[in-house]
CSV table of C-alpha atoms in Angstrom, one decimal:
chain,number,residue,atom,x,y,z
Q,14,UNK,CA,102.2,89.5,70.4
Q,15,UNK,CA,105.9,91.1,71.3
Q,16,UNK,CA,104.1,94.0,72.5
Q,17,UNK,CA,101.8,92.1,74.8
Q,18,UNK,CA,105.6,90.7,76.2
Q,19,UNK,CA,107.0,93.9,76.6
Q,20,UNK,CA,104.3,95.4,78.8
Q,21,UNK,CA,104.6,91.9,80.3
Q,22,UNK,CA,108.1,92.9,81.5
Q,23,UNK,CA,107.6,96.4,82.3
Q,24,UNK,CA,105.1,94.7,85.0
Q,25,UNK,CA,106.9,92.3,86.2
Q,26,UNK,CA,109.8,95.0,86.7
Q,27,UNK,CA,107.3,96.5,88.6
Q,28,UNK,CA,105.9,93.9,90.6
Q,29,UNK,CA,109.6,92.5,91.8
Q,30,UNK,CA,110.5,96.0,93.0
Q,31,UNK,CA,107.5,96.7,94.7
Q,32,UNK,CA,106.9,93.5,96.5
Q,33,UNK,CA,111.2,93.8,97.6
Q,34,UNK,CA,110.4,97.4,98.9
Q,35,UNK,CA,110.4,98.3,102.3
Q,36,UNK,CA,107.3,100.9,103.6
Q,37,UNK,CA,109.6,103.6,103.5
Q,38,UNK,CA,111.2,103.0,99.9
Q,39,UNK,CA,108.1,101.7,98.1
Q,40,UNK,CA,107.7,106.1,96.9
Q,41,UNK,CA,111.0,105.8,95.5
Q,42,UNK,CA,110.3,102.7,93.8
Q,43,UNK,CA,107.1,103.4,92.3
Q,44,UNK,CA,108.4,106.2,90.9
Q,45,UNK,CA,110.9,104.3,88.8
Q,46,UNK,CA,108.3,102.6,87.2
Q,47,UNK,CA,105.4,104.7,86.9
Q,48,UNK,CA,104.2,108.1,84.7
Q,49,UNK,CA,104.5,111.4,86.2
Q,50,UNK,CA,100.6,111.7,85.8
Q,51,UNK,CA,100.8,108.2,86.9
Q,52,UNK,CA,96.9,107.4,87.8
Q,53,UNK,CA,95.4,104.9,90.5
Q,54,UNK,CA,92.0,103.8,91.4
Q,55,UNK,CA,91.5,101.6,94.6
Q,56,UNK,CA,88.4,100.4,96.8
Q,57,UNK,CA,87.2,102.4,99.6
Q,58,UNK,CA,88.8,103.9,101.5
Q,59,UNK,CA,91.4,104.8,98.8
Q,60,UNK,CA,89.7,106.0,95.7
Q,61,UNK,CA,91.3,107.6,93.3
Q,62,UNK,CA,95.3,108.9,93.6
Q,63,UNK,CA,97.3,110.5,92.0
Q,64,UNK,CA,101.1,110.1,91.5
Q,65,UNK,CA,103.4,107.5,93.2
Q,66,UNK,CA,103.9,110.0,96.4
Q,67,UNK,CA,100.0,109.8,97.2
Q,68,UNK,CA,99.7,106.0,95.9
Q,69,UNK,CA,102.3,105.2,98.6
Q,70,UNK,CA,101.3,107.2,101.3
Q,71,UNK,CA,97.8,106.1,101.2
Q,72,UNK,CA,98.1,102.4,99.9
Q,73,UNK,CA,101.3,100.4,100.3
Q,74,UNK,CA,103.4,102.1,102.9
Q,75,UNK,CA,100.6,101.5,105.4
Q,76,UNK,CA,100.1,98.1,103.9
Q,77,UNK,CA,103.6,97.0,104.1
Q,78,UNK,CA,104.2,98.1,107.5
Q,79,UNK,CA,100.5,96.1,108.5
Q,80,UNK,CA,101.2,93.0,106.8
Q,81,UNK,CA,105.1,91.9,107.1
Q,82,UNK,CA,107.0,89.8,105.1
Q,83,UNK,CA,104.3,90.5,102.5
Q,84,UNK,CA,104.6,88.3,99.0
Q,85,UNK,CA,102.5,87.7,96.4
Q,86,UNK,CA,101.2,84.5,95.2
Q,87,UNK,CA,99.8,85.0,91.8
Q,88,UNK,CA,97.4,82.7,90.0
Q,89,UNK,CA,96.6,84.9,86.5
Q,90,UNK,CA,98.9,87.0,84.9
Q,91,UNK,CA,98.0,88.5,81.2
Q,92,UNK,CA,98.0,91.5,79.3
Q,93,UNK,CA,96.0,92.8,75.8
Q,94,UNK,CA,94.7,95.4,74.1
Q,95,UNK,CA,91.7,97.1,75.5
Q,96,UNK,CA,88.1,96.9,73.4
Q,97,UNK,CA,86.6,99.9,75.2
Q,98,UNK,CA,89.2,102.2,73.9
Q,99,UNK,CA,89.2,100.3,70.2
Q,100,UNK,CA,92.2,98.3,71.2
Q,101,UNK,CA,94.5,101.1,71.3
Q,102,UNK,CA,96.2,100.7,74.8
Q,103,UNK,CA,97.8,97.6,76.2
Q,104,UNK,CA,97.0,96.3,79.6
Q,105,UNK,CA,98.8,93.9,82.0
Q,106,UNK,CA,96.6,92.1,84.5
Q,107,UNK,CA,97.6,90.4,87.7
Q,108,UNK,CA,95.0,88.4,90.5
Q,109,UNK,CA,96.1,86.4,93.6
Q,110,UNK,CA,96.6,87.2,96.9
Q,111,UNK,CA,99.2,89.2,98.8
Q,112,UNK,CA,100.5,87.1,101.9
Q,113,UNK,CA,101.7,88.6,105.1
Q,114,UNK,CA,101.5,88.2,108.6
Q,115,UNK,CA,99.1,90.9,110.2
Q,116,UNK,CA,101.3,92.3,112.5
Q,117,UNK,CA,99.9,96.0,112.7
Q,118,UNK,CA,96.3,97.4,112.5
Q,119,UNK,CA,95.2,98.3,109.0
Q,120,UNK,CA,92.0,100.6,108.3
Q,121,UNK,CA,91.6,100.1,111.7
Q,122,UNK,CA,91.0,96.0,111.0
Q,123,UNK,CA,93.0,94.4,114.4
Q,124,UNK,CA,96.1,92.8,113.8
Q,125,UNK,CA,96.3,88.8,114.4
Q,126,UNK,CA,100.0,88.3,114.1
Q,127,UNK,CA,98.5,85.1,112.1
Q,128,UNK,CA,99.1,84.4,108.3
Q,129,UNK,CA,96.8,86.7,106.2
Q,130,UNK,CA,95.9,86.8,102.6
Q,131,UNK,CA,94.4,89.5,100.6
Q,132,UNK,CA,92.9,88.8,97.5
Q,133,UNK,CA,94.0,91.3,94.7
Q,134,UNK,CA,93.3,92.0,91.1
Q,135,UNK,CA,95.7,94.7,89.4
Q,136,UNK,CA,94.9,95.9,85.9
Q,137,UNK,CA,98.5,98.2,84.7
Q,138,UNK,CA,98.1,100.3,81.4
Q,139,UNK,CA,101.6,100.5,79.9
Q,140,UNK,CA,102.9,102.9,77.8
Q,141,UNK,CA,106.5,103.6,76.3
Q,142,UNK,CA,108.0,101.4,79.0
Q,143,UNK,CA,106.2,102.9,82.0
Q,144,UNK,CA,102.8,102.2,83.6
Q,145,UNK,CA,100.6,105.6,83.5
Q,146,UNK,CA,97.4,104.0,84.8
Q,147,UNK,CA,96.5,101.5,87.5
Q,148,UNK,CA,93.4,99.6,88.9
Q,149,UNK,CA,94.0,97.7,92.2
Q,150,UNK,CA,91.0,96.3,93.6
Q,151,UNK,CA,91.3,94.2,97.1
Q,152,UNK,CA,88.8,92.6,98.8
Q,153,UNK,CA,89.0,94.2,102.4
Q,154,UNK,CA,86.2,92.4,103.9
Q,155,UNK,CA,87.8,89.5,103.4
Q,156,UNK,CA,90.6,90.8,105.6
Q,157,UNK,CA,88.2,91.8,108.1
Q,158,UNK,CA,86.6,88.2,107.8
Q,159,UNK,CA,90.1,86.6,108.7
Q,160,UNK,CA,90.7,89.0,111.8
Q,161,UNK,CA,87.6,88.2,113.6
Q,162,UNK,CA,85.7,91.2,112.5
Q,163,UNK,CA,83.1,89.8,109.6
Q,164,UNK,CA,81.0,93.3,108.6
Q,165,UNK,CA,78.1,91.3,107.0
Q,166,UNK,CA,75.1,88.9,108.1
Q,167,UNK,CA,75.2,85.7,107.0
Q,168,UNK,CA,75.9,85.5,103.3
Q,169,UNK,CA,74.2,83.4,100.4
Q,170,UNK,CA,77.3,81.5,98.9
Q,171,UNK,CA,80.3,79.7,100.9
Q,172,UNK,CA,83.1,82.0,102.1
Q,173,UNK,CA,86.4,80.3,100.9
Q,174,UNK,CA,89.9,81.5,100.5
Q,175,UNK,CA,89.9,81.3,96.7
Q,176,UNK,CA,92.4,79.1,94.4
Q,177,UNK,CA,93.6,80.3,91.2
Q,178,UNK,CA,92.4,78.2,88.2
Q,179,UNK,CA,91.8,74.6,88.2
Q,180,UNK,CA,93.5,74.4,85.4
Q,181,UNK,CA,96.9,75.9,87.0
Q,182,UNK,CA,96.9,77.8,83.3
Q,183,UNK,CA,96.7,81.4,84.4
Q,184,UNK,CA,100.2,82.7,84.7
Q,185,UNK,CA,100.8,83.8,81.3
Q,186,UNK,CA,104.5,84.9,80.8
Q,187,UNK,CA,104.7,83.7,77.5
Q,188,UNK,CA,102.6,84.5,74.2
Q,189,UNK,CA,99.3,82.9,73.7
Q,190,UNK,CA,97.6,82.5,70.4
Q,191,UNK,CA,95.7,85.8,69.4
Q,192,UNK,CA,92.7,83.7,67.7
Q,193,UNK,CA,92.2,82.1,71.3
Q,194,UNK,CA,92.0,85.3,73.1
Q,195,UNK,CA,89.6,86.3,70.4
Q,196,UNK,CA,87.5,83.8,71.2
Q,197,UNK,CA,87.7,84.5,74.7
Q,198,UNK,CA,86.7,87.8,74.4
Q,199,UNK,CA,83.7,86.8,72.3
Q,200,UNK,CA,82.3,84.8,75.3
Q,201,UNK,CA,82.4,87.7,77.6
Q,202,UNK,CA,80.8,89.9,75.1
Q,203,UNK,CA,77.8,87.3,74.5
Q,204,UNK,CA,77.8,86.8,78.6
Q,205,UNK,CA,77.6,90.5,79.3
Q,206,UNK,CA,75.0,91.2,76.4
Q,207,UNK,CA,72.8,88.8,78.7
Q,208,UNK,CA,73.7,89.9,81.8
Q,209,UNK,CA,73.6,93.8,81.2
Q,210,UNK,CA,70.0,93.4,80.0
Q,211,UNK,CA,68.4,91.0,82.7
Q,212,UNK,CA,65.9,90.8,79.6
Q,213,UNK,CA,66.6,87.7,77.9
Q,214,UNK,CA,63.5,86.6,78.4
Q,215,UNK,CA,64.3,82.9,79.2
Q,216,UNK,CA,64.3,81.5,82.8
Q,217,UNK,CA,67.4,82.5,84.4
Q,218,UNK,CA,69.4,78.9,84.3
Q,219,UNK,CA,68.7,78.6,80.6
Q,220,UNK,CA,69.8,82.8,79.9
Q,221,UNK,CA,73.5,81.4,82.1
Q,222,UNK,CA,73.6,78.5,79.9
Q,223,UNK,CA,74.3,80.2,76.9
Q,224,UNK,CA,77.7,81.3,77.9
Q,225,UNK,CA,78.4,79.2,80.7
Q,226,UNK,CA,79.4,75.6,81.7
Q,227,UNK,CA,77.3,73.4,83.7
Q,228,UNK,CA,80.1,72.9,86.3
Q,229,UNK,CA,81.0,76.7,86.5
Q,230,UNK,CA,82.6,78.1,89.4
Q,231,UNK,CA,81.9,81.9,90.6
Q,232,UNK,CA,84.4,83.1,93.0
Q,233,UNK,CA,82.6,86.2,94.7
Q,234,UNK,CA,83.7,88.7,97.1
Q,235,UNK,CA,83.5,88.1,101.3
Q,236,UNK,CA,79.9,89.2,102.1
Q,237,UNK,CA,78.9,87.4,99.0
Q,238,UNK,CA,81.0,84.2,98.8
Q,239,UNK,CA,81.4,81.5,96.2
Q,240,UNK,CA,78.9,79.0,94.3
Q,241,UNK,CA,79.0,76.0,91.9
Q,242,UNK,CA,77.4,75.3,88.9
Q,243,UNK,CA,74.9,77.2,87.0
Q,244,UNK,CA,71.9,76.3,89.2
Q,245,UNK,CA,73.3,76.7,92.6
Q,246,UNK,CA,74.6,80.2,90.8
Q,247,UNK,CA,71.2,81.2,90.3
Q,248,UNK,CA,70.1,80.2,93.2
Q,249,UNK,CA,72.5,81.8,95.6
Q,250,UNK,CA,73.8,84.8,93.9
Q,251,UNK,CA,72.0,85.9,90.3
Q,252,UNK,CA,69.0,85.3,91.4
Q,253,UNK,CA,68.7,86.9,94.3
Q,254,UNK,CA,70.8,89.9,93.4
Q,255,UNK,CA,68.8,90.9,90.4
Q,256,UNK,CA,65.6,90.1,92.9
Q,257,UNK,CA,67.3,93.1,95.2
Q,258,UNK,CA,67.9,95.6,92.5
Q,259,UNK,CA,65.7,97.7,90.0
Q,260,UNK,CA,66.3,100.4,87.4
Q,261,UNK,CA,69.8,98.9,86.5
Q,262,UNK,CA,71.8,101.2,84.1
Q,263,UNK,CA,73.9,99.5,81.3
Q,264,UNK,CA,77.0,98.1,81.9
Q,265,UNK,CA,80.0,100.5,81.3
Q,266,UNK,CA,83.9,99.4,81.5
Q,267,UNK,CA,87.0,101.1,81.4
Q,268,UNK,CA,89.0,98.4,80.4
Q,269,UNK,CA,87.9,94.9,78.7
Q,270,UNK,CA,90.3,92.6,77.6
Q,271,UNK,CA,91.7,88.8,77.0
Q,272,UNK,CA,94.5,86.7,76.4
Q,273,UNK,CA,94.5,82.6,75.8
Q,274,UNK,CA,91.7,81.4,77.6
Q,275,UNK,CA,91.5,84.2,80.4
Q,276,UNK,CA,89.8,87.9,80.2
Q,277,UNK,CA,88.7,90.5,82.5
Q,278,UNK,CA,87.7,93.7,83.2
Q,279,UNK,CA,87.0,96.5,85.5
Q,280,UNK,CA,84.1,99.3,85.5
Q,281,UNK,CA,84.1,102.9,87.6
Q,282,UNK,CA,81.0,102.2,87.8
Q,283,UNK,CA,80.1,98.8,86.2
Q,284,UNK,CA,77.0,100.2,86.5
Q,285,UNK,CA,74.1,101.5,89.0
Q,286,UNK,CA,71.3,100.3,90.5
Q,287,UNK,CA,68.8,100.5,92.9
Q,288,UNK,CA,68.1,98.9,96.4
Q,289,UNK,CA,64.7,97.2,96.6
Q,290,UNK,CA,66.1,95.2,99.7
Q,291,UNK,CA,67.6,91.3,100.2
Q,292,UNK,CA,71.2,92.0,99.6
Q,293,UNK,CA,73.3,90.1,101.5
Q,294,UNK,CA,70.5,90.3,103.8
Q,295,UNK,CA,70.1,94.1,104.2
Q,296,UNK,CA,66.9,96.0,103.7
Q,297,UNK,CA,65.5,98.3,101.0
Q,298,UNK,CA,67.1,101.9,101.0
Q,299,UNK,CA,65.2,102.9,97.7
Q,300,UNK,CA,68.8,104.4,96.9
Q,301,UNK,CA,70.7,104.0,93.6
Q,302,UNK,CA,74.3,102.6,94.5
Q,303,UNK,CA,77.6,102.4,92.1
Q,304,UNK,CA,78.8,99.0,91.7
Q,305,UNK,CA,82.9,99.2,91.0
Q,306,UNK,CA,83.6,95.6,89.9
Q,307,UNK,CA,86.3,93.1,88.4
Q,308,UNK,CA,85.7,90.3,86.4
Q,309,UNK,CA,88.1,88.0,85.7
Q,310,UNK,CA,87.2,84.6,83.5
Q,311,UNK,CA,88.2,81.7,82.6
Q,312,UNK,CA,86.8,80.0,78.9
Q,313,UNK,CA,86.7,76.0,79.0
Q,314,UNK,CA,85.6,75.1,75.3
Q,315,UNK,CA,83.3,77.4,74.3
Q,316,UNK,CA,82.1,78.8,77.1
Q,317,UNK,CA,82.9,80.3,80.4
Q,318,UNK,CA,84.1,78.1,83.3
Q,319,UNK,CA,85.3,80.6,86.3
Q,320,UNK,CA,85.0,83.7,87.4
Q,321,UNK,CA,86.6,85.5,90.4
Q,322,UNK,CA,84.8,88.6,91.3
Q,323,UNK,CA,85.8,91.7,93.3
Q,324,UNK,CA,83.1,94.2,94.3
Q,325,UNK,CA,83.9,97.3,96.0
Q,326,UNK,CA,80.8,96.7,98.5
Q,327,UNK,CA,82.7,99.5,101.1
Q,328,UNK,CA,82.0,102.3,98.4
Q,329,UNK,CA,78.8,100.6,97.7
Q,330,UNK,CA,77.2,100.3,101.6
Q,331,UNK,CA,78.6,103.8,102.3
Q,332,UNK,CA,76.3,105.1,99.4
Q,333,UNK,CA,73.9,103.2,101.1
Q,334,UNK,CA,74.3,104.8,104.4
Q,335,UNK,CA,76.5,102.5,106.3
Q,336,UNK,CA,80.2,103.3,106.6
Q,337,UNK,CA,81.5,99.9,107.7
Q,338,UNK,CA,85.0,101.3,108.3
Q,339,UNK,CA,84.1,104.2,110.3
Q,340,UNK,CA,81.9,101.9,112.1
Q,341,UNK,CA,84.7,99.5,112.7
Q,342,UNK,CA,86.8,102.3,114.0
Q,343,UNK,CA,84.3,103.9,116.2
Q,344,UNK,CA,84.0,100.7,118.0
Q,345,UNK,CA,87.3,100.2,118.9
């Protein structure tokens, strides 16, 4: 467990330095805390970047220029060994909101000069005191909605600023009981087995009840929304989603871990599926599309209770022939 605490300390130092850095200084700060061959994955339009300078130029410097007085409001902080490489590597996960004043355009999203929240989930692979790999998912459409340029038709669930865990226990700066993390990972794996096949043979609500508590909360991304209780989740997301796609591939992740009552994963992509129509009010395209997804979970007792979800919808939509950011910039 001391290895987890050491890795967390590396990420805490990185966070403090990046959060305090000016737009012009963030590249130098990243270079101190990351490896020379640093690999960074971000949502569309950032995708894969290499090295501190490229990551700063593409993401952090423009973001810090647009969202002034940027601060981190963290809800979950955990570390664990990655199941996907037979528990060899250690990753640290941070999730919450980056809050700032939207004082300049970013990605063509117009400035509001008002407080704004950018949902984020960041996975950091730590080795030898450095961050060697990052996956940073942020809900760009959520920021667009706040700026008054919602790119999506009405969604099936609720659009909200998303709070952290109802238990307020997600920031795990201290070491956790290893047995609790193993229990969380086991129920996540059981849920993935059900979700990844869509062929359990059970009615959807009964399938979900195998691994979810009845009062579950599913905090979905902008464009899909949040929903509460198994029945409403089935009605407002899981059911419509399954009805909108065929030819779903198996689930693939680059990282999957748990600590205490929390766990999560990300994929690149998690799976592909062919759009047959209906998802987010969109017509069928007949095209297979990639779903890059982050899921963060809280376990309550023996089952899952909360789920924070990030989907790179801009990447998926571009693969379906709709360039949301390109259209936004063309209209301005």
